[in-house]
Amino acid sequence: MTSPRPELLAKLTPVLTKRWLSPDAWRIDTYEQLDGYQALRKALKSDPDDLIAFMKDSGHRGRGGAGFPVGMKWAFIPQNDGKPHYLVVNADEGEPGTCKDLPLMMNDPHALIEGMIIATWAIRSNKAFVYIRGEAIHAARRLRNAVEEAYAKGYLGKNILGSGHDLDIVIHSGAGAYICGEETALLDSLEGYRGQPRLRPPFPATHGVYGCPTVINNVGSIASVPHIVLNGGAWWKSLGSENSAGTMIYSLSGRVQNPGQYECGMGITLRELIELAGGMLPGHNLKFWTPGGSSTPMLTADHLDVPLDFDGVAKAGSILGTTATMIFSDRDCPVYATYRWLMFYTHESCGKCTPCREGNYWMTRTYRRILSGKGTHADLDTLLDTCDNLLGRSFCGLGDGATSSVTSSLQYFKQDYLDYIEGHRRPLLNEADLVGAH
Amino acid sequence: MLLDNEELKAQAREIIARYPQGKSRSALLPMLHLVQAEDGYVSGDGIGFCAEMLGLTKAEVAAVSTFYTMYKRKPTGDFLVSVCTNTMCDVMGGQTVYNVLSEYLEVGHDETTADGKITLEHAECLAACDFAPVMTVNYEFYDKVDPEQALATVRELQDGKLPQPSRGARLCTLKQLSRQLAGWSEDRKDALADTGIGEATLAGLRLAEKHGVAAPVGDVELNTPIRVEKK
Ligand SMILES: Cc1cc2nc3c(=O)[nH]c(=O)nc-3n(C[C@H](O)[C@H](O)[C@H](O)COP(=O)(O)O)c2cc1C
Ligand code: SF4
Ligand code: FES
């Protein structure tokens, strides 16, 4: 294994991840020694409106997948409306491939809490929730401990650091439902209902949790805030690329030597990331990959030099998403990968709208037929037709996202489908394999 | 009857108090975790308890509890073994791990061994794809498992041992863990420090450290408030 070239190593820019190597950074004493709660002091001296304008100027965009500008989202919260305002942190991390938020909360939970205090000061909120996926108990445990430590030191509760700002934080564990990551489903779940998306408008900025103005931000979006406040918006911009300010935690999984978290300035390419990760595994050649989770259209070896920022990936016909790069090789089958993702979407569909509930169910069955060697050429048209009826016609992003791997794999790897259909390839599934499937 | 348990009722009221006044229904998810901590699953009694405490009908509570995968409808074992079989883990060997465990334990998805000790399930992506394939026991992680390791872990559980997870705290029973899901903090204080970080999490950082690479820092005067000219 060769070491990555020096000019590539220089592209590593640990900011959000920088404390993870300090074994005790999850404890408040260590966090304070590592600049912790400094940004908060600065922020609390500032006028909330200035803080919002500052975040707008920093170009910081949401890390939950859609890249909505953070400062703008905060500015949508109506002021002097007499209603309570809420901040809800989306820690439901469940998009297949995505694995950046849980390690952050495990290893640097105070960064999230500090970001939350700053954000609530800006939007004038006194109560915040972290909705964390239930299975992530290892991270919730650390986060809850951090909240208790922060109360004990006066960073939470009444009159924080003498600023007059009050804040209570509740850590709320979900119970296993990917759809609850969708922000309006999350709100329903937080209110004690089945997690099903709400009709928009009205938007959460005016009618969020309990019908009150609510900001919903991803863990990474909020945990970046203290760093931006401490180092300045110009600095944040300088770390990224045009329209994509800052660093991003790229999560590499699959057929590389050293899978894991690599924080780099936005705009790095997959070719560079793979080199940082020690190259592909021996005997594996890159075949397909996702730029940001299973809901983002897959790309191929032809896209190795696409800048992984919001505009670059969009131009290549996909979505930056959560920068969860799942890397598959010529030993992996894009048809099977898509089938397995569809099983996931079928299981996780909340059932509220017909295109998603029925479409995923039937597409899964079509894939089974193809993968067990019984598919027909017409099946491929059926798949595309079904996707047509999901994309843009589903009630929420889950249904849209489910079509991504179907249409992109058909676009780039139609021959792989034809190989099953025309009997050039041994069927991957038999009846026994279907037992235990949802 | 759970409703006869005064201590449990006090705990339920504690959960309700976390949420704004008049918004007690927000307590439902944590409260379902709480009744699961008592019974090992969401029993009819548990549903009745939540309904009574929150002024809901049993049908309203059941409609919620059946929506979420983590609320179990049948008694579960002390140990819930979940094997991720979503695409990445599957491709990296997770489905084989699941199949081997299923055969060894003689149970299928969401089924419990005859001795009532172990429940097996296959899970969707557990946000640990960089450690694929992963398995969890009561939601604590065993990273990069192969069939032999998975079998060894399960055999230890059967022998009454508590194999140390690669990430996450030392094991306890699913009922004990459910109390944390209901919002109580870890009472085994040293368990907070238990966890290994996991090398994949640190991959980029190790590389940066080894080669002396750090992100640039900005220069900002700490004591000066942020001021932005209004546009
Ligand atoms: C099906 C679905 C699942 C989602 N899951 C998550 C998630 O787990 N975490 C997250 O932050 N955003 C998730 N999102 C995006 C959220 O709806 C929302 O855009 C995001 O939390 C906004 O935060 P940001 O502006 O800080 O990025 C999901 C969206 C959809 C459609
Ligand atoms: S698209 Fe799917 S998940 Fe979203 S509302 Fe419709 S059925 Fe529910
Ligand atoms: S696919 Fe198994 S943890 Fe993501």
XYZ file of C-alpha atoms and ligand atoms in Angstrom:
712
model
C 0.000 0.000 0.000
C 1.486 3.316 -1.033
C 1.134 6.417 1.058
C -1.090 9.143 -0.397
C 0.745 11.966 -2.142
C 1.627 14.982 0.070
C -0.548 17.369 -1.954
C -3.471 15.079 -1.246
C -2.725 14.739 2.438
C -2.901 18.519 2.616
C -6.547 18.235 1.645
C -7.377 16.640 4.970
C -8.902 19.410 7.056
C -10.097 18.078 10.397
C -12.382 20.661 11.981
C -15.516 18.870 13.153
C -13.504 15.717 13.711
C -10.398 17.290 15.219
C -11.186 16.443 18.840
C -12.021 12.819 18.166
C -8.432 11.729 18.706
C -8.455 13.148 22.231
C -9.723 10.171 24.173
C -11.771 12.173 26.655
C -13.102 14.969 24.460
C -16.622 13.842 25.334
C -16.032 15.030 28.894
C -16.656 18.678 29.529
C -13.285 19.385 31.174
C -11.396 18.125 28.154
C -13.746 19.901 25.792
C -13.164 23.202 27.584
C -9.405 22.734 27.293
C -9.822 22.249 23.542
C -11.504 25.641 22.892
C -14.848 24.334 24.081
C -17.548 26.888 24.937
C -15.377 29.785 23.709
C -17.550 30.391 20.671
C -20.574 30.487 22.950
C -19.122 33.372 24.959
C -18.518 35.321 21.791
C -21.946 34.529 20.381
C -23.789 35.506 23.541
C -22.174 38.956 23.394
C -23.622 39.457 19.932
C -27.045 40.603 18.895
C -29.106 37.591 17.721
C -29.922 39.291 14.423
C -26.238 39.921 13.794
C -25.555 36.294 14.521
C -28.115 35.209 11.942
C -26.674 37.611 9.375
C -23.202 36.299 10.189
C -24.318 32.725 9.550
C -25.886 33.788 6.257
C -22.638 35.453 5.200
C -20.615 32.367 6.108
C -22.310 30.444 3.303
C -22.892 27.520 5.685
C -25.341 24.999 4.249
C -27.216 22.178 5.921
C -25.455 18.837 6.299
C -28.626 16.704 6.414
C -28.776 16.121 2.691
C -30.546 19.014 1.009
C -27.951 21.718 1.631
C -30.364 24.452 2.620
C -28.543 27.607 3.822
C -28.462 27.510 7.610
C -28.578 31.266 8.237
C -31.548 31.635 5.933
C -33.429 28.893 7.751
C -32.839 30.674 11.053
C -33.975 33.975 9.562
C -37.344 32.459 8.604
C -38.320 32.215 12.268
C -40.810 35.020 12.906
C -39.801 37.297 15.770
C -41.974 38.953 18.397
C -44.818 36.632 17.519
C -45.480 35.732 21.127
C -45.126 32.018 20.470
C -42.442 29.744 21.854
C -39.735 28.875 19.330
C -38.033 25.509 19.132
C -34.821 24.062 17.829
C -34.956 20.411 16.856
C -31.735 18.647 15.975
C -32.153 15.844 13.497
C -29.979 12.998 14.756
C -31.984 10.229 13.154
C -29.111 9.225 10.857
C -30.545 6.328 8.896
C -29.896 6.971 5.220
C -28.039 3.842 4.074
C -24.349 4.606 3.855
C -24.491 7.549 6.208
C -22.370 7.309 9.336
C -21.007 10.730 10.229
C -23.386 12.092 12.885
C -23.234 9.224 15.358
C -19.433 9.264 15.704
C -19.619 13.015 16.168
C -22.090 12.721 19.032
C -20.092 9.858 20.535
C -16.764 11.621 20.474
C -17.566 15.325 20.621
C -21.086 15.713 22.024
C -20.395 19.116 23.543
C -19.771 20.601 20.095
C -23.394 19.828 19.266
C -24.632 21.234 22.564
C -22.568 24.404 22.189
C -23.908 24.826 18.653
C -27.438 24.360 19.960
C -27.034 27.053 22.606
C -25.736 29.478 19.983
C -28.511 28.597 17.529
C -31.241 29.009 20.140
C -29.821 32.396 21.125
C -30.053 33.459 17.491
C -33.610 32.244 16.938
C -34.707 33.136 20.484
C -35.692 29.709 21.616
C -35.622 28.355 25.149
C -36.298 24.717 24.482
C -34.513 22.360 22.149
C -34.773 18.695 21.338
C -32.321 16.220 19.910
C -34.268 13.518 18.114
C -31.767 10.674 18.023
C -32.450 7.364 16.385
C -33.280 4.755 18.991
C -30.630 2.249 17.973
C -27.909 4.851 18.546
C -27.894 4.317 22.272
C -24.088 4.457 22.366
C -24.215 8.054 21.149
C -27.333 9.014 23.125
C -25.644 7.876 26.318
C -22.694 10.203 25.755
C -24.918 13.050 24.636
C -27.155 12.765 27.670
C -24.118 12.779 29.916
C -22.838 15.871 28.135
C -26.150 17.650 28.672
C -25.952 16.900 32.390
C -22.386 18.199 32.519
C -23.401 21.352 30.685
C -26.217 22.013 33.170
C -23.828 21.523 36.072
C -21.475 24.141 34.643
C -24.160 26.706 33.867
C -24.067 26.337 30.073
C -27.649 25.140 30.141
C -30.579 26.141 32.295
C -31.409 29.671 33.373
C -29.414 32.791 32.504
C -26.590 31.043 30.679
C -23.238 32.691 31.513
C -25.137 35.732 32.746
C -26.480 36.495 29.270
C -30.149 36.257 30.155
C -30.533 33.342 27.735
C -32.365 30.291 29.102
C -32.220 26.893 27.459
C -33.378 23.399 28.261
C -32.372 20.464 26.085
C -34.223 17.157 25.921
C -32.622 14.101 24.323
C -35.448 12.136 22.735
C -34.776 8.607 21.465
C -36.726 7.407 18.448
C -37.796 3.822 18.036
C -36.564 2.566 14.704
C -38.112 4.227 11.663
C -36.015 5.734 8.868
C -38.878 7.985 7.800
C -38.579 9.897 11.079
C -35.452 11.501 9.603
C -37.739 13.367 7.213
C -38.226 16.586 9.091
C -42.019 16.739 9.246
C -42.344 13.031 10.059
C -39.818 13.702 12.782
C -42.080 16.379 14.216
C -45.076 14.062 14.249
C -42.987 11.402 15.933
C -41.700 13.888 18.493
C -45.291 14.799 19.272
C -46.064 11.143 19.989
C -47.652 10.071 16.711
C -46.758 7.628 13.964
C -43.911 9.207 12.043
C -45.653 10.288 8.876
C -44.746 13.369 6.856
C -46.924 16.475 7.012
C -48.260 18.501 4.145
C -46.206 21.608 3.430
C -46.936 24.499 3.494
C -47.195 25.498 6.243
C -43.498 24.986 6.811
C -41.878 24.171 10.144
C -40.433 27.696 10.300
C -43.913 28.917 11.194
C -45.778 25.712 12.098
C -43.296 23.208 13.452
C -43.427 21.260 16.666
C -46.636 22.003 18.623
C -47.619 24.332 15.779
C -44.870 26.775 16.753
C -41.943 28.232 14.797
C -39.246 25.553 14.621
C -35.797 25.212 13.150
C -34.832 21.656 12.231
C -31.160 21.164 11.531
C -28.898 18.206 11.084
C -26.287 17.340 13.735
C -23.409 18.383 11.475
C -25.069 21.669 10.550
C -25.281 22.673 14.202
C -21.988 21.192 15.398
C -20.191 23.304 12.751
C -21.561 26.521 14.205
C -19.091 26.957 17.105
C -16.181 26.464 14.701
C -17.568 29.066 12.315
C -18.188 31.550 15.120
C -14.659 30.992 16.472
C -12.812 31.228 13.176
C -15.034 33.443 11.080
C -17.262 33.078 8.060
C -14.485 33.968 5.620
C -12.402 31.132 7.019
C -15.303 28.676 6.603
C -15.741 29.745 2.999
C -12.024 29.431 2.337
C -12.104 25.769 3.345
C -14.689 24.767 0.755
C -15.548 25.578 -2.820
C -17.857 27.961 -4.657
C -21.375 27.687 -3.169
C -20.182 24.919 -0.849
C -18.546 26.531 2.143
C -16.549 24.614 4.686
C -15.441 21.097 5.326
C -17.481 17.956 5.103
C -17.071 14.591 6.722
C -16.839 12.127 3.848
C -17.813 8.638 4.972
C -16.120 5.982 2.874
C -17.420 2.461 3.039
C -17.003 -0.643 0.961
C -14.207 -1.902 -1.199
C -11.362 0.380 -0.109
C -8.364 -0.457 2.035
C -9.258 1.851 4.904
C -12.944 2.693 5.066
C -13.837 5.451 7.494
C -14.395 9.128 8.076
C -12.284 11.603 6.109
C -12.952 15.281 6.724
C -11.916 17.417 3.777
C -12.800 20.712 2.207
C -15.832 20.437 -0.041
C -14.970 19.783 -3.654
C -12.550 16.898 -3.154
C -13.049 14.078 -5.661
C -13.664 10.372 -5.174
C -10.364 9.621 -6.896
C -8.614 11.640 -4.208
C -10.660 10.144 -1.380
C -9.902 6.612 -2.516
C -6.216 7.434 -2.575
C -6.477 8.812 0.957
C -8.195 5.596 1.971
C -5.249 3.573 0.733
C -6.709 2.638 -2.635
C -9.181 -0.038 -3.615
C -8.946 -3.477 -2.030
C -6.657 -5.806 -3.991
C -8.520 -7.465 -6.824
C -11.318 -4.906 -6.810
C -11.908 -2.288 -9.488
C -14.361 0.522 -8.880
C -17.663 -0.141 -10.605
C -20.321 2.015 -8.960
C -20.638 4.312 -5.972
C -23.054 6.671 -4.288
C -21.999 10.238 -3.598
C -24.310 10.689 -0.615
C -26.301 7.682 0.468
C -28.674 5.266 -1.200
C -31.150 8.003 -2.147
C -28.614 9.689 -4.413
C -28.231 8.332 -7.949
C -25.217 6.073 -8.268
C -22.195 7.135 -10.278
C -19.463 5.158 -12.013
C -15.730 5.067 -12.661
C -16.321 7.818 -15.236
C -17.170 10.180 -12.384
C -13.994 9.831 -10.353
C -13.063 13.464 -10.902
C -16.407 15.048 -10.097
C -15.944 17.650 -7.351
C -17.911 16.401 -4.379
C -19.690 19.626 -3.553
C -23.303 20.702 -4.042
C -22.897 22.012 -7.588
C -20.351 19.481 -8.809
C -22.417 16.434 -7.961
C -25.609 18.035 -9.256
C -23.897 18.696 -12.578
C -22.980 15.012 -12.770
C -26.649 14.131 -12.406
C -26.679 13.124 -8.775
C -26.966 14.706 -5.329
C -24.291 15.442 -2.726
C -26.645 14.160 -0.027
C -24.874 13.141 3.146
C -21.448 12.553 1.514
C -21.807 8.884 2.308
C -19.700 7.398 -0.440
C -20.443 3.715 -0.660
C -17.869 2.174 -2.931
C -18.578 -1.006 -4.887
C -16.357 -2.944 -7.236
C -16.607 -5.134 -10.298
C -17.234 -8.023 -7.921
C -20.477 -6.408 -6.769
C -23.696 -6.385 -8.695
C -25.546 -3.094 -9.176
C -28.810 -4.942 -9.800
C -28.570 -6.786 -6.495
C -27.453 -3.652 -4.625
C -30.483 -1.805 -5.934
C -32.770 -4.690 -5.011
C -31.477 -4.673 -1.456
C -31.987 -0.923 -1.172
C -35.525 -1.295 -2.491
C -36.259 -3.826 0.218
C -35.176 -1.137 2.630
C -37.454 1.512 1.105
C -40.325 -0.944 1.031
C -39.863 -1.707 4.704
C -39.425 1.945 5.671
C -42.199 3.432 3.522
C -44.620 4.960 6.002
C -47.562 3.911 3.861
C -49.164 7.335 3.659
C -49.111 7.696 -0.117
C -49.858 5.131 -2.797
C -46.955 5.656 -5.236
C -44.344 4.918 -2.587
C -46.214 2.253 -0.638
C -47.251 0.236 -3.697
C -44.459 1.222 -6.073
C -41.664 0.014 -3.851
C -43.522 -3.185 -3.071
C -43.956 -4.049 -6.732
C -40.508 -2.946 -7.791
C -39.002 -5.236 -5.151
C -40.935 -8.118 -6.647
C -39.795 -7.230 -10.141
C -36.188 -7.304 -8.960
C -36.705 -10.706 -7.395
C -37.957 -11.985 -10.673
C -35.004 -10.566 -12.555
C -32.442 -11.771 -10.029
C -33.879 -15.257 -10.001
C -33.454 -15.493 -13.762
C -37.127 -15.187 -14.615
C -37.194 -11.550 -15.688
C -38.345 -10.256 -19.067
C -37.304 -7.283 -21.152
C -40.655 -5.705 -20.369
C -39.727 -5.730 -16.684
C -37.209 -2.988 -17.340
C -39.890 -0.763 -18.839
C -42.144 -1.553 -15.905
C -39.411 -0.432 -13.526
C -38.871 2.855 -15.314
C -42.596 3.413 -15.547
C -42.993 2.782 -11.832
C -40.172 5.212 -11.055
C -41.953 7.770 -13.208
C -44.946 7.395 -10.960
C -42.889 7.794 -7.796
C -40.495 10.597 -8.608
C -42.189 13.905 -7.963
C -45.486 12.162 -7.246
C -44.653 10.819 -3.806
C -45.663 12.733 -0.737
C -42.116 13.029 0.593
C -38.479 12.517 -0.274
C -38.438 8.846 0.667
C -40.417 7.890 -2.405
C -38.279 10.100 -4.629
C -35.082 8.706 -3.140
C -36.168 5.128 -3.695
C -36.073 5.648 -7.464
C -32.493 6.958 -7.523
C -30.653 3.684 -7.621
C -33.210 2.106 -9.959
C -32.998 4.735 -12.674
C -29.265 5.322 -12.331
C -28.368 1.628 -12.389
C -30.561 1.165 -15.459
C -28.858 4.155 -17.051
C -25.303 2.941 -16.458
C -25.619 -0.808 -16.088
C -28.452 -1.959 -18.309
C -26.269 -4.801 -19.550
C -26.112 -6.226 -16.015
C -29.909 -6.448 -16.036
C -29.934 -7.972 -19.502
C -27.384 -10.573 -18.421
C -29.865 -11.946 -15.875
C -32.809 -11.669 -18.216
C -31.078 -13.271 -21.179
C -29.514 -16.029 -19.100
C -25.871 -14.902 -19.450
C -25.524 -14.775 -15.717
C -26.288 -17.292 -13.033
C -29.366 -16.224 -11.042
C -28.409 -14.663 -7.704
C -31.606 -15.481 -5.912
C -33.489 -18.679 -5.457
C -36.620 -19.314 -3.468
C -34.640 -20.123 -0.298
C -33.051 -16.684 -0.331
C -36.438 -15.054 -0.258
C -37.286 -16.526 3.128
C -36.716 -13.994 5.860
C -36.999 -11.103 3.460
C -39.627 -8.603 4.441
C -50.964 -4.602 36.259
C -48.424 -1.904 35.497
C -50.947 0.672 36.649
C -50.621 -0.701 40.179
C -46.920 0.106 40.131
C -46.643 3.503 41.838
C -42.942 3.814 41.115
C -43.527 3.277 37.426
C -46.276 5.852 37.440
C -43.937 8.356 39.066
C -41.400 7.636 36.330
C -44.039 8.171 33.674
C -44.856 11.550 35.216
C -41.156 12.357 35.173
C -41.095 11.686 31.431
C -44.169 13.842 30.857
C -42.529 16.713 32.745
C -39.752 16.879 30.141
C -42.170 18.235 27.567
C -44.009 21.551 27.530
C -47.179 21.847 29.534
C -50.165 20.416 27.727
C -47.934 18.482 25.329
C -47.838 15.260 27.291
C -48.371 13.149 24.213
C -44.692 13.770 23.349
C -43.973 11.403 26.228
C -45.483 8.471 24.357
C -42.357 7.159 22.629
C -40.184 7.261 25.760
C -43.047 5.781 27.737
C -43.342 2.861 25.338
C -39.619 2.265 25.890
C -40.379 2.386 29.618
C -43.078 -0.276 29.516
C -40.817 -2.356 27.293
C -38.212 -2.086 30.067
C -40.739 -3.735 32.400
C -42.137 -6.471 30.199
C -39.465 -7.008 27.541
C -42.005 -6.059 24.887
C -44.960 -3.746 24.469
C -47.614 -5.852 26.133
C -51.335 -5.196 26.252
C -50.801 -4.124 29.825
C -48.082 -1.722 28.658
C -50.384 -0.203 26.070
C -53.072 0.227 28.700
C -50.591 1.894 31.019
C -49.493 4.450 28.395
C -53.090 5.131 27.393
C -54.205 5.739 30.956
C -51.232 7.937 31.867
C -51.585 10.098 28.756
C -55.348 10.205 28.418
C -55.291 8.371 25.082
C -57.251 5.377 23.883
C -55.536 2.009 23.671
C -56.107 2.066 19.934
C -54.237 5.352 19.652
C -51.294 3.935 21.580
C -51.247 0.660 19.648
C -51.344 2.563 16.359
C -48.128 4.258 17.402
C -46.321 1.297 18.940
C -46.870 -0.907 15.892
C -45.363 1.743 13.604
C -41.876 1.494 15.082
C -39.504 -1.440 14.642
C -37.936 -1.216 18.097
C -41.188 -1.801 19.931
C -41.532 -5.556 20.034
C -44.924 -7.186 19.884
C -43.846 -10.492 21.400
C -41.686 -11.234 24.446
C -38.022 -10.797 23.524
C -34.948 -12.461 24.932
C -32.524 -10.806 27.310
C -30.354 -10.207 24.304
C -31.478 -8.837 20.983
C -28.991 -9.789 18.304
C -29.366 -7.605 15.214
C -27.387 -8.231 12.058
C -27.319 -5.466 9.479
C -28.211 -6.827 6.070
C -28.675 -3.559 4.210
C -26.727 -3.335 0.955
C -23.263 -2.447 2.208
C -23.216 -4.909 5.103
C -24.857 -7.557 2.950
C -22.203 -7.194 0.260
C -19.438 -7.288 2.880
C -20.771 -10.522 4.357
C -23.605 -9.532 6.684
C -26.195 -11.774 5.094
C -23.907 -14.763 5.601
C -23.466 -13.808 9.251
C -27.233 -13.619 9.625
C -27.763 -16.966 7.914
C -25.167 -18.691 10.079
C -26.675 -17.324 13.294
C -30.169 -18.170 12.164
C -29.171 -21.748 11.491
C -27.237 -22.092 14.739
C -29.952 -20.567 16.924
C -32.713 -22.283 14.950
C -34.748 -19.095 14.753
C -35.693 -16.720 11.975
C -36.164 -12.966 11.854
C -37.808 -11.540 14.984
C -37.892 -14.922 16.697
C -36.620 -15.943 20.106
C -34.731 -19.079 21.069
C -36.620 -21.803 22.935
C -34.884 -20.915 26.208
C -36.143 -17.346 25.830
C -32.660 -15.909 25.943
C -31.812 -14.598 22.503
C -33.905 -12.847 19.884
C -32.505 -12.628 16.361
C -33.371 -10.010 13.782
C -31.930 -8.605 10.638
C -31.578 -4.860 10.778
C -31.495 -2.060 8.257
C -28.481 0.250 7.952
C -27.209 1.001 11.459
C -25.124 4.012 10.447
C -21.887 2.101 10.796
C -21.198 1.179 7.169
C -17.519 2.019 7.558
C -17.377 -0.957 9.958
C -19.353 -3.293 7.690
C -20.531 -5.872 8.306
C -21.862 -4.996 11.738
C -23.894 -6.806 14.320
C -25.314 -5.396 17.529
C -26.342 -7.001 20.790
C -28.857 -4.820 22.607
C -27.729 -2.085 20.217
C -24.049 -2.168 21.233
C -21.760 -2.732 18.256
C -19.630 -5.658 17.167
C -17.804 -4.291 14.161
C -16.510 -6.101 11.102
C -17.874 -9.424 12.240
C -17.354 -12.654 10.399
C -19.467 -15.769 10.957
C -16.970 -17.284 13.419
C -16.829 -14.165 15.581
C -20.581 -13.801 15.476
C -21.040 -17.412 16.545
C -18.461 -17.040 19.318
C -20.249 -13.935 20.614
C -23.604 -15.658 20.649
C -22.166 -18.746 22.355
C -20.736 -16.551 25.094
C -24.157 -15.025 25.617
C -25.600 -18.513 25.896
C -22.942 -19.365 28.490
C -24.048 -16.416 30.593
C -21.044 -14.258 29.695
C -21.157 -10.666 28.481
C -18.734 -10.318 25.560
C -17.333 -6.781 25.332
C -18.634 -4.878 22.286
C -16.153 -3.181 19.950
C -18.061 0.085 20.263
C -20.647 0.882 22.903
C -20.847 0.099 26.578
C -20.618 -3.243 28.352
C -23.736 -5.289 27.881
C -26.795 -5.314 30.091
C -30.157 -6.902 29.411
C -32.557 -5.434 26.896
C -34.923 -4.479 29.697
C -32.185 -2.587 31.522
C -31.155 -0.859 28.329
C -34.711 0.191 27.541
C -34.627 2.472 30.558
C -31.940 4.500 28.825
C -34.096 4.643 25.723
C -36.836 6.034 27.928
C -34.454 8.850 28.799
C -32.663 7.841 31.964
C -28.941 8.334 32.027
C -26.403 5.569 32.169
C -26.141 4.646 35.828
C -23.031 2.516 35.386
C -20.877 5.633 35.298
C -17.709 3.934 34.115
C -19.669 2.377 31.255
C -19.602 5.796 29.598
C -15.883 5.427 29.100
C -16.114 1.786 28.051
C -16.456 2.294 24.427
C -13.744 1.864 21.895
C -13.859 4.576 19.248
C -13.246 2.280 16.327
C -10.405 2.698 13.878
C -12.595 3.504 10.869
C -13.971 6.538 12.679
C -10.421 7.785 13.091
C -9.088 6.815 9.650
C -8.743 10.338 8.274
C -7.475 11.722 11.558
C -4.787 9.096 11.947
C -3.558 9.947 8.476
C -3.552 13.662 9.241
C -1.738 13.081 12.526
C 0.871 10.820 10.996
C 1.731 13.388 8.350
C 1.371 16.444 10.550
C -1.593 17.882 8.656
C -4.029 20.244 10.360
C -6.809 22.520 9.162
C -5.924 26.219 9.017
C -7.444 28.397 11.735
C -9.085 31.748 11.301
C -8.136 34.780 13.334
C -11.048 36.138 15.217
C -10.974 38.407 18.233
C -12.738 36.425 20.922
C -13.938 39.315 23.010
C -15.441 41.361 20.210
C -19.088 40.649 19.560
C -20.124 39.679 16.054
C -21.405 42.694 14.141
C -22.781 42.548 10.662
C -23.685 45.579 8.581
C -27.359 45.485 7.720
C -27.838 45.187 3.998
C -36.676 9.939 4.033
C -35.810 11.030 4.562
C -34.932 10.770 5.614
C -34.129 11.775 6.139
N -33.276 11.464 7.159
C -32.519 12.443 7.701
C -31.655 12.173 8.801
O -31.575 11.047 9.294
N -30.936 13.183 9.314
C -31.006 14.449 8.811
O -30.350 15.343 9.323
N -31.791 14.742 7.765
C -32.565 13.775 7.208
N -33.402 14.087 6.160
C -33.462 15.484 5.712
C -34.404 16.288 6.605
O -35.725 16.190 6.105
C -34.035 17.762 6.653
O -33.864 18.234 5.357
C -32.769 18.048 7.423
O -32.834 17.513 8.713
C -32.561 19.531 7.512
O -31.374 19.821 8.190
P -30.240 20.722 7.530
O -30.913 21.876 6.860
O -29.402 21.124 8.687
O -29.518 19.852 6.560
C -34.207 13.083 5.609
C -35.067 13.335 4.549
C -35.861 12.333 4.022
C -36.774 12.655 2.900
S -43.280 8.907 -0.025
Fe -43.331 7.003 1.186
S -42.521 7.598 3.175
Fe -43.084 9.510 2.116
S -45.206 9.924 2.725
Fe -45.344 8.675 0.875
S -45.499 6.558 1.677
Fe -44.734 7.831 3.352
S -25.297 -0.991 5.700
Fe -24.899 -1.958 7.608
S -24.431 -0.276 8.866
Fe -24.923 0.679 6.980
